[in-house]
PDB file of C-alpha atoms in Angstrom:
ATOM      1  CA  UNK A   1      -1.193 -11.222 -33.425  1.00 70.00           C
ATOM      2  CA  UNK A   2       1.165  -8.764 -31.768  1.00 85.00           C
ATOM      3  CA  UNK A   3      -1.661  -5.853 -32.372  1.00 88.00           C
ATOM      4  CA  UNK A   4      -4.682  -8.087 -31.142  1.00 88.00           C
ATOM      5  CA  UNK A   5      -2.368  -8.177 -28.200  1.00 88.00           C
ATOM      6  CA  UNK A   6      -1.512  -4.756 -27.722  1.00 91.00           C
ATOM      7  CA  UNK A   7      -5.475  -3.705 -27.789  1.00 93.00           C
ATOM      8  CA  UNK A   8      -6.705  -6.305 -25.490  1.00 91.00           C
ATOM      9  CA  UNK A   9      -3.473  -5.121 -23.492  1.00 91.00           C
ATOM     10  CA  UNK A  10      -4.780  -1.480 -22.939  1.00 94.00           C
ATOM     11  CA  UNK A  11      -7.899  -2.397 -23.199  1.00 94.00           C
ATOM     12  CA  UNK A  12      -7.801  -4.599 -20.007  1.00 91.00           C
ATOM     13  CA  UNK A  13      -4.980  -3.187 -18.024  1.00 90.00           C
ATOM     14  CA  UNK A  14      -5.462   0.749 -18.671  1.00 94.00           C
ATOM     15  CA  UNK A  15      -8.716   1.648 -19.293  1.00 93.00           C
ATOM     16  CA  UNK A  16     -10.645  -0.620 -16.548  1.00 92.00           C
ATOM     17  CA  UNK A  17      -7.761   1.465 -14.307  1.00 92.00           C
ATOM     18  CA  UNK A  18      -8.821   4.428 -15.371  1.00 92.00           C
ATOM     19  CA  UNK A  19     -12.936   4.008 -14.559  1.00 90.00           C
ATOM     20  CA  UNK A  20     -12.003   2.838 -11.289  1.00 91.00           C
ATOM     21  CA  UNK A  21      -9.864   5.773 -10.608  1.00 92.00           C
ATOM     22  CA  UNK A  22     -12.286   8.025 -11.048  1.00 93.00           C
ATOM     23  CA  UNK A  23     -14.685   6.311  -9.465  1.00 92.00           C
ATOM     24  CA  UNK A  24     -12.408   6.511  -5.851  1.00 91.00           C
ATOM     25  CA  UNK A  25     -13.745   8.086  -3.225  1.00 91.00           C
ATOM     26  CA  UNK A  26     -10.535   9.968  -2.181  1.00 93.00           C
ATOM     27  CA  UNK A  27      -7.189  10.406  -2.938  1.00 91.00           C
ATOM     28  CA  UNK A  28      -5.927   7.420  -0.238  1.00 91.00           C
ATOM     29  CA  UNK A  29      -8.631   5.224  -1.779  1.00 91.00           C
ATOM     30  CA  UNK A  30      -7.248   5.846  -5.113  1.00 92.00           C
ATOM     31  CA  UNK A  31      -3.806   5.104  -4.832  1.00 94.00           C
ATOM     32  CA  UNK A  32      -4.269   0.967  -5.511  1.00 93.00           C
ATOM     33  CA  UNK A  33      -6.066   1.774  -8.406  1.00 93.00           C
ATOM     34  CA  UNK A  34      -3.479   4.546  -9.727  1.00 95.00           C
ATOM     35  CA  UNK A  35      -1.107   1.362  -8.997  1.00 94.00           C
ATOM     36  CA  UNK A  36      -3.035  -0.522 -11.417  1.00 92.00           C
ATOM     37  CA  UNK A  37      -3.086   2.156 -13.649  1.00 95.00           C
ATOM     38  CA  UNK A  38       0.738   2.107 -13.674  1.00 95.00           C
ATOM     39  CA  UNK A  39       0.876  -1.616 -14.208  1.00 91.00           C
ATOM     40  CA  UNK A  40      -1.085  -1.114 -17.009  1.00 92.00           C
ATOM     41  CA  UNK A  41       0.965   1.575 -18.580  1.00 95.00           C
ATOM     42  CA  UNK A  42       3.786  -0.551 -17.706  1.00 93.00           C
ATOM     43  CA  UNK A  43       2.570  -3.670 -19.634  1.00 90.00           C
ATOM     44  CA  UNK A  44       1.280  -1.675 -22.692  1.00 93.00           C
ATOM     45  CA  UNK A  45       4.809  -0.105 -22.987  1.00 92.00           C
ATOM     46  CA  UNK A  46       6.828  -3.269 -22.038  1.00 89.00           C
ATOM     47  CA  UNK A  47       5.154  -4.684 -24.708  1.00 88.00           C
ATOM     48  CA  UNK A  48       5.433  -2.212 -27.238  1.00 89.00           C
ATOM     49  CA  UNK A  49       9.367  -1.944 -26.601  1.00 86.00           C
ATOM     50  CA  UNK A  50       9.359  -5.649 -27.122  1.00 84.00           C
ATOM     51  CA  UNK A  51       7.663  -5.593 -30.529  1.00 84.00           C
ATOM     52  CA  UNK A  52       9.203  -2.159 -32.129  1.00 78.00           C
ATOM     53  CA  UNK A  53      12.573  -2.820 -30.578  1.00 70.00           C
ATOM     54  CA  UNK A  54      14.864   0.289 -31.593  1.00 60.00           C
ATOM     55  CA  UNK A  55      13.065   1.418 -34.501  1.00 59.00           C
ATOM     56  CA  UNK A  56      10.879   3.141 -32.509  1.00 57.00           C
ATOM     57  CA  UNK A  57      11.475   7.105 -33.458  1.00 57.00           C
ATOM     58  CA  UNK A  58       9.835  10.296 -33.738  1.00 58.00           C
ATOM     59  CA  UNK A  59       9.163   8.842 -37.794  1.00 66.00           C
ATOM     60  CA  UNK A  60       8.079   5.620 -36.669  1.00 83.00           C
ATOM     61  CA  UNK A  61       5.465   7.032 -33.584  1.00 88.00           C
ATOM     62  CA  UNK A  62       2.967   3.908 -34.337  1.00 92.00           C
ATOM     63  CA  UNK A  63       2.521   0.715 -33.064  1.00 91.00           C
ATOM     64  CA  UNK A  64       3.151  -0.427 -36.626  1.00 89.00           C
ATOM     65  CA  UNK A  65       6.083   2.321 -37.161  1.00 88.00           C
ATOM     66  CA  UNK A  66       4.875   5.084 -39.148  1.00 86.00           C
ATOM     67  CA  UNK A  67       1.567   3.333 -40.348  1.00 89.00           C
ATOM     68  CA  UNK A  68      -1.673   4.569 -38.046  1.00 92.00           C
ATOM     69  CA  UNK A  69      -2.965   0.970 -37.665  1.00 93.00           C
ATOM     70  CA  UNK A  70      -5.618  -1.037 -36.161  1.00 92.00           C
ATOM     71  CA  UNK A  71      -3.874  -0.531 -32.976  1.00 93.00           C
ATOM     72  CA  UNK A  72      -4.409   2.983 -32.883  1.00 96.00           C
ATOM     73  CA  UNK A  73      -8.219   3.086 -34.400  1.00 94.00           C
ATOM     74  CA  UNK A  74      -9.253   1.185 -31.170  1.00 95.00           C
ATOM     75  CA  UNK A  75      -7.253   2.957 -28.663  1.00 96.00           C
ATOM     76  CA  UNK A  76      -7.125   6.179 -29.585  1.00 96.00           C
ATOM     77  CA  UNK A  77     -10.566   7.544 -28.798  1.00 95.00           C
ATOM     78  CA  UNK A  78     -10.227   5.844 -25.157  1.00 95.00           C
ATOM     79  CA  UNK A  79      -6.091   7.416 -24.849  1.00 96.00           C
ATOM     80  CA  UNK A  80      -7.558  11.177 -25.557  1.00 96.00           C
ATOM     81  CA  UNK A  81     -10.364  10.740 -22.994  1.00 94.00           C
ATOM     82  CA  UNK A  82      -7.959   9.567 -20.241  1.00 94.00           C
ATOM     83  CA  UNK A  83      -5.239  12.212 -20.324  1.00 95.00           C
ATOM     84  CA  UNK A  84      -8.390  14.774 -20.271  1.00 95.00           C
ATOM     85  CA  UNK A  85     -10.114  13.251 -16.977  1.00 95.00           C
ATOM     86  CA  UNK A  86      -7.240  12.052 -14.838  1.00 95.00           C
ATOM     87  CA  UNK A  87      -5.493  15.436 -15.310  1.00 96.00           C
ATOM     88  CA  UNK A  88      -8.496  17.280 -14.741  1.00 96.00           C
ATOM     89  CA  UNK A  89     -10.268  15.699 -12.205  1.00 95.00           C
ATOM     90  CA  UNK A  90      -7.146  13.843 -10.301  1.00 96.00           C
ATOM     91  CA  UNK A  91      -4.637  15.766 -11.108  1.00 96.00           C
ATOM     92  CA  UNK A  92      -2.556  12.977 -12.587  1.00 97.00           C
ATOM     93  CA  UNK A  93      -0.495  13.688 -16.066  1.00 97.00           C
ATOM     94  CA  UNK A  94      -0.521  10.281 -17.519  1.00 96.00           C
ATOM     95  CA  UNK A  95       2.407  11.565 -19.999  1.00 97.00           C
ATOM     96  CA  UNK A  96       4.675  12.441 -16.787  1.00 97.00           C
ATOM     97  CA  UNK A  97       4.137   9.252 -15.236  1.00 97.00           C
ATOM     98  CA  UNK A  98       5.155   7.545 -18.663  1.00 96.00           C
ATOM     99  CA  UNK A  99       8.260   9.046 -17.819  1.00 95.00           C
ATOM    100  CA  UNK A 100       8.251   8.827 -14.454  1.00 96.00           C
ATOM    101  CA  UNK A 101       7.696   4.786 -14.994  1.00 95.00           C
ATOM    102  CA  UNK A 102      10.945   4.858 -17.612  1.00 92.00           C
ATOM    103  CA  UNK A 103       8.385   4.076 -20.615  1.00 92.00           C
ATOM    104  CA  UNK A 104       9.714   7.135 -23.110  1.00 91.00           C
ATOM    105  CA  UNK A 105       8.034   4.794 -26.331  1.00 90.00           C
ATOM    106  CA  UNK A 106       4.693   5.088 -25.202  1.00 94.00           C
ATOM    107  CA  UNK A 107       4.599   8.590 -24.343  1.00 94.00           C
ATOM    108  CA  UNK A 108       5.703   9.250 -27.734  1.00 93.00           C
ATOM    109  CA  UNK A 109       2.900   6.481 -29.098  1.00 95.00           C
ATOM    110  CA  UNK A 110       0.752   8.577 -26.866  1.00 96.00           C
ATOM    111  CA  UNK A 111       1.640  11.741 -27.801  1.00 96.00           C
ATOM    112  CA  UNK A 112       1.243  10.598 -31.720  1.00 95.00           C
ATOM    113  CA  UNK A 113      -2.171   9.359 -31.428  1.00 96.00           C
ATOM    114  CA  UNK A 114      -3.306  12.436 -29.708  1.00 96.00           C
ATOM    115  CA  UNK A 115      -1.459  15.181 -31.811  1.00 95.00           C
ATOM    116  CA  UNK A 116      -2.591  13.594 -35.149  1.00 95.00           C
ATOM    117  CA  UNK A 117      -4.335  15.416 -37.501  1.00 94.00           C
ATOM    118  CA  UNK A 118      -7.543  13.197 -37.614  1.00 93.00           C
ATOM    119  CA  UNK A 119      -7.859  12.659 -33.449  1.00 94.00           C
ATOM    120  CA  UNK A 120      -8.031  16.366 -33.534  1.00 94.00           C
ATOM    121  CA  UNK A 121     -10.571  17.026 -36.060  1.00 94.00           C
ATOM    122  CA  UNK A 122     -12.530  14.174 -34.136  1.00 93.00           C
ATOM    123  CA  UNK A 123     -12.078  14.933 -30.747  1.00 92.00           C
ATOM    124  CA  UNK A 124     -14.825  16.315 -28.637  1.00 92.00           C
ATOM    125  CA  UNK A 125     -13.943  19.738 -26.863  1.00 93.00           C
ATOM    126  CA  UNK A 126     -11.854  19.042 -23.609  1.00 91.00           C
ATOM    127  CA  UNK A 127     -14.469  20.783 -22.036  1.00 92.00           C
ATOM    128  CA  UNK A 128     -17.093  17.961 -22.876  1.00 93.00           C
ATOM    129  CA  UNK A 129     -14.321  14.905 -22.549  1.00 92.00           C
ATOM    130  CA  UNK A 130     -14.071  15.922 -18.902  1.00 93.00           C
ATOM    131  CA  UNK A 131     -17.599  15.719 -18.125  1.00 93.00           C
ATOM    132  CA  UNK A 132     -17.947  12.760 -15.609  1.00 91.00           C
ATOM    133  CA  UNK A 133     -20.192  10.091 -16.789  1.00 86.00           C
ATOM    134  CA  UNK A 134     -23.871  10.006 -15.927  1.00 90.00           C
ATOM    135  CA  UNK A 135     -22.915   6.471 -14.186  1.00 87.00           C
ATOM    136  CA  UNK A 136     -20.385   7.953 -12.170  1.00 88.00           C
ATOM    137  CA  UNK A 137     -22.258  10.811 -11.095  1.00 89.00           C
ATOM    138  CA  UNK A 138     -23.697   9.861  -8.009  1.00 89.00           C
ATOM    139  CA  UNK A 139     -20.513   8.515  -6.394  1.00 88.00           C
ATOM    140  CA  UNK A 140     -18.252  10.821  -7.732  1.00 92.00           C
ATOM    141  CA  UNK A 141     -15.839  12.953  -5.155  1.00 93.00           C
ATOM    142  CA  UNK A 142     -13.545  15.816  -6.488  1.00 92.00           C
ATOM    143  CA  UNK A 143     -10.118  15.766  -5.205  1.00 95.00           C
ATOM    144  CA  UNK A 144      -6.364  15.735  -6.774  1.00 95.00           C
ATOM    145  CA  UNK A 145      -3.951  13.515  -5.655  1.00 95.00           C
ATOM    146  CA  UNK A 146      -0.828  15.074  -4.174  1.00 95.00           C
ATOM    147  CA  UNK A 147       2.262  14.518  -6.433  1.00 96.00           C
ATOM    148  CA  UNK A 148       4.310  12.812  -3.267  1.00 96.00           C
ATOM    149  CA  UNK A 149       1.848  10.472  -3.432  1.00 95.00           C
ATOM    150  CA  UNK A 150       1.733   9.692  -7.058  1.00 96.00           C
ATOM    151  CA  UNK A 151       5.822   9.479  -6.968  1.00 96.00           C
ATOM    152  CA  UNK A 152       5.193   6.713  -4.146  1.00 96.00           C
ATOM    153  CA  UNK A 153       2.706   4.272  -6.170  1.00 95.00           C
ATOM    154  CA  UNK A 154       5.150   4.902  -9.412  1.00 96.00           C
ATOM    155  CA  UNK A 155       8.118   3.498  -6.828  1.00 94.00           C
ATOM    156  CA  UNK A 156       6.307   0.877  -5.897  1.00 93.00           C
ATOM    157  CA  UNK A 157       4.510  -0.057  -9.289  1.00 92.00           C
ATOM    158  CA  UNK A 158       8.092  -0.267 -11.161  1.00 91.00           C
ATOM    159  CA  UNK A 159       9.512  -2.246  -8.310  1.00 88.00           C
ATOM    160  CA  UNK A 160       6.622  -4.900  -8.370  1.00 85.00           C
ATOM    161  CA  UNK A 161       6.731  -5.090 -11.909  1.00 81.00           C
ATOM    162  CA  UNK A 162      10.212  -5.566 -12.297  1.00 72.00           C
ATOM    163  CA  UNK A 163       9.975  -8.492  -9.577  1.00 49.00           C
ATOM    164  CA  UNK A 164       7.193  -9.885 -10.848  1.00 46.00           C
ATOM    165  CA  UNK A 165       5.199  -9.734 -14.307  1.00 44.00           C
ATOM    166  CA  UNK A 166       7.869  -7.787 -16.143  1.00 44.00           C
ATOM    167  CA  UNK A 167      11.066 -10.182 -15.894  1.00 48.00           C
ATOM    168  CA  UNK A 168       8.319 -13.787 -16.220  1.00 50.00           C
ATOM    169  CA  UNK A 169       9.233 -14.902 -19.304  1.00 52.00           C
ATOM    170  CA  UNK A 170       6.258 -17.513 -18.495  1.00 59.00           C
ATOM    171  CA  UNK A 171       3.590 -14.525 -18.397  1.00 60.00           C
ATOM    172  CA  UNK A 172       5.100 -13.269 -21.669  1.00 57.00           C
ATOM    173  CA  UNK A 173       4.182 -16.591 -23.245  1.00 59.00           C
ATOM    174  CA  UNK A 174       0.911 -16.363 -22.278  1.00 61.00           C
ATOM    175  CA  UNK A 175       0.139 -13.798 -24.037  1.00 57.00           C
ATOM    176  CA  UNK A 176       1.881 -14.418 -26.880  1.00 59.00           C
ATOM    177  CA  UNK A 177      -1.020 -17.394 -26.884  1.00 61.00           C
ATOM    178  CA  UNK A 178      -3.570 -15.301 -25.761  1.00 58.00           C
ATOM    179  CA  UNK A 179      -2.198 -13.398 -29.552  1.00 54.00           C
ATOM    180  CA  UNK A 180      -2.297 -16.388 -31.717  1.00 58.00           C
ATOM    181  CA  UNK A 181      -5.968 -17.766 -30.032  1.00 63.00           C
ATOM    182  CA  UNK A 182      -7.363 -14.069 -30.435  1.00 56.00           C
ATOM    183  CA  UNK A 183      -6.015 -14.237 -34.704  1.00 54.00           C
ATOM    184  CA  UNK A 184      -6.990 -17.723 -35.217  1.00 64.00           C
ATOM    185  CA  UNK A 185     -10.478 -16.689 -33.679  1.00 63.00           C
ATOM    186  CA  UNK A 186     -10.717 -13.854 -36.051  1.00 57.00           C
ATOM    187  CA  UNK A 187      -9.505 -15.813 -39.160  1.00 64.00           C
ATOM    188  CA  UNK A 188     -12.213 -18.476 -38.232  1.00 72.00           C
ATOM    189  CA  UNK A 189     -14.757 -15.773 -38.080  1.00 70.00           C
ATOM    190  CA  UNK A 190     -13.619 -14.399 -41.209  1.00 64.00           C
ATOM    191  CA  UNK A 191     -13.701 -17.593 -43.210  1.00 76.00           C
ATOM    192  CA  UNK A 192     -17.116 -18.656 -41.636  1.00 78.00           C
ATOM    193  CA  UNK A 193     -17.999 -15.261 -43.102  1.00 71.00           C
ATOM    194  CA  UNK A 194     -16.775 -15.803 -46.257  1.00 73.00           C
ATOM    195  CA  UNK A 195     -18.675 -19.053 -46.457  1.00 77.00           C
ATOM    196  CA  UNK A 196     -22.442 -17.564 -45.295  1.00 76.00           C
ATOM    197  CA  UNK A 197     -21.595 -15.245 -48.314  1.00 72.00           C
ATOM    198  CA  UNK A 198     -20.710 -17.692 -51.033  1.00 75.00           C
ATOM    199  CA  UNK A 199     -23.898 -19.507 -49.866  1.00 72.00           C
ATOM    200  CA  UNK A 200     -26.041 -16.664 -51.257  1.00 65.00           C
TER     201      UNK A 200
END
């Protein structure tokens, strides 16, 4: 359960941040959804602290320690494109505001999953990941947002977090269950699958 958790995690607090980002039509009307974007990075890596604990390493880089997992096959592909576009086109390092946000185990997970050998081979050029989508096109405004500013959201995402989501043992329970529904769902799905088969 803890990987169904840590996919629907990034997959619903960082990359919805990212689209949205880009899709800001300057750098003041950015900065709640670089906010969100920290949340986000804040949640993934709260999370992943919680379930690696301290064996978390530069040996043990995955989600599952040093096993390239589930976890990673879903992520990755969206991870690569966002530290290519928000650098590029907002001038935002996502692997300096890991740090920035006091998250040093997912900048490593981050850093794994984009260094390894098979993201590499199957990575489009940077030069075609930065393209902007033909759905953003028409709105899309170029600008970089100043690194004052960036510092400021980071502030004021860690403070909120820490005051709200972060320390609610209550929201941390919830999606523990959200966990267990999302594996029981799958293990239903599986068996129901298993059954259509033995029917044939």
């Amino acid at each position: 359960a803890n990987v169904e958790i840590f996919v629907h995690l990034f997959m619903s607090q960082v990359t919805p941040a990212m689209l949205t980002l880009m899709a800001s039509g300057s750098a003041e009307e950015c900065l709640p959804d670089f906010k969100k974007l920290c949340k986000g990075l804040l949640v993934v890596g709260r999370w992943f602290s919680m379930c690696r604990g301290n064996s978390w390493g530069i040996s043990q880089p995955y989600f599952l320690g040093s096993r390239y997992s589930f976890a990673e096959c879903l992520t990755t592909p969206f991870v690569v494109r966002i530290l290519a576009q928000i650098n590029h086109h907002r001038g935002i390092n996502m692997l300096e505001t890991c740090d920035k946000l006091g998250i040093p185990e997912l900048r490593q997970w981050i850093e794994a999953v984009r260094d390894r050998e098979s993201t590499l081979r199957t990575t489009p050029a940077v030069q075609s990941m930065i393209q902007v989508p033909p759905y953003l096109r028409k709105v899309f405004k170029t600008y970089k947002v100043d690194v004052s500013l960036q510092n400021k959201c980071i502030e004021e995402s860690k403070e909120a977090f820490g005051g709200s989501f972060g320390d609610s043992e209550e929201s941390w329970k919830n999606l523990i269950t959200e966990g267990n529904r999302l594996n029981a769902a799958d293990k239903a799905e599986r068996r129901l699958q298993r059954q259509q088969q033995s029917k044939l």
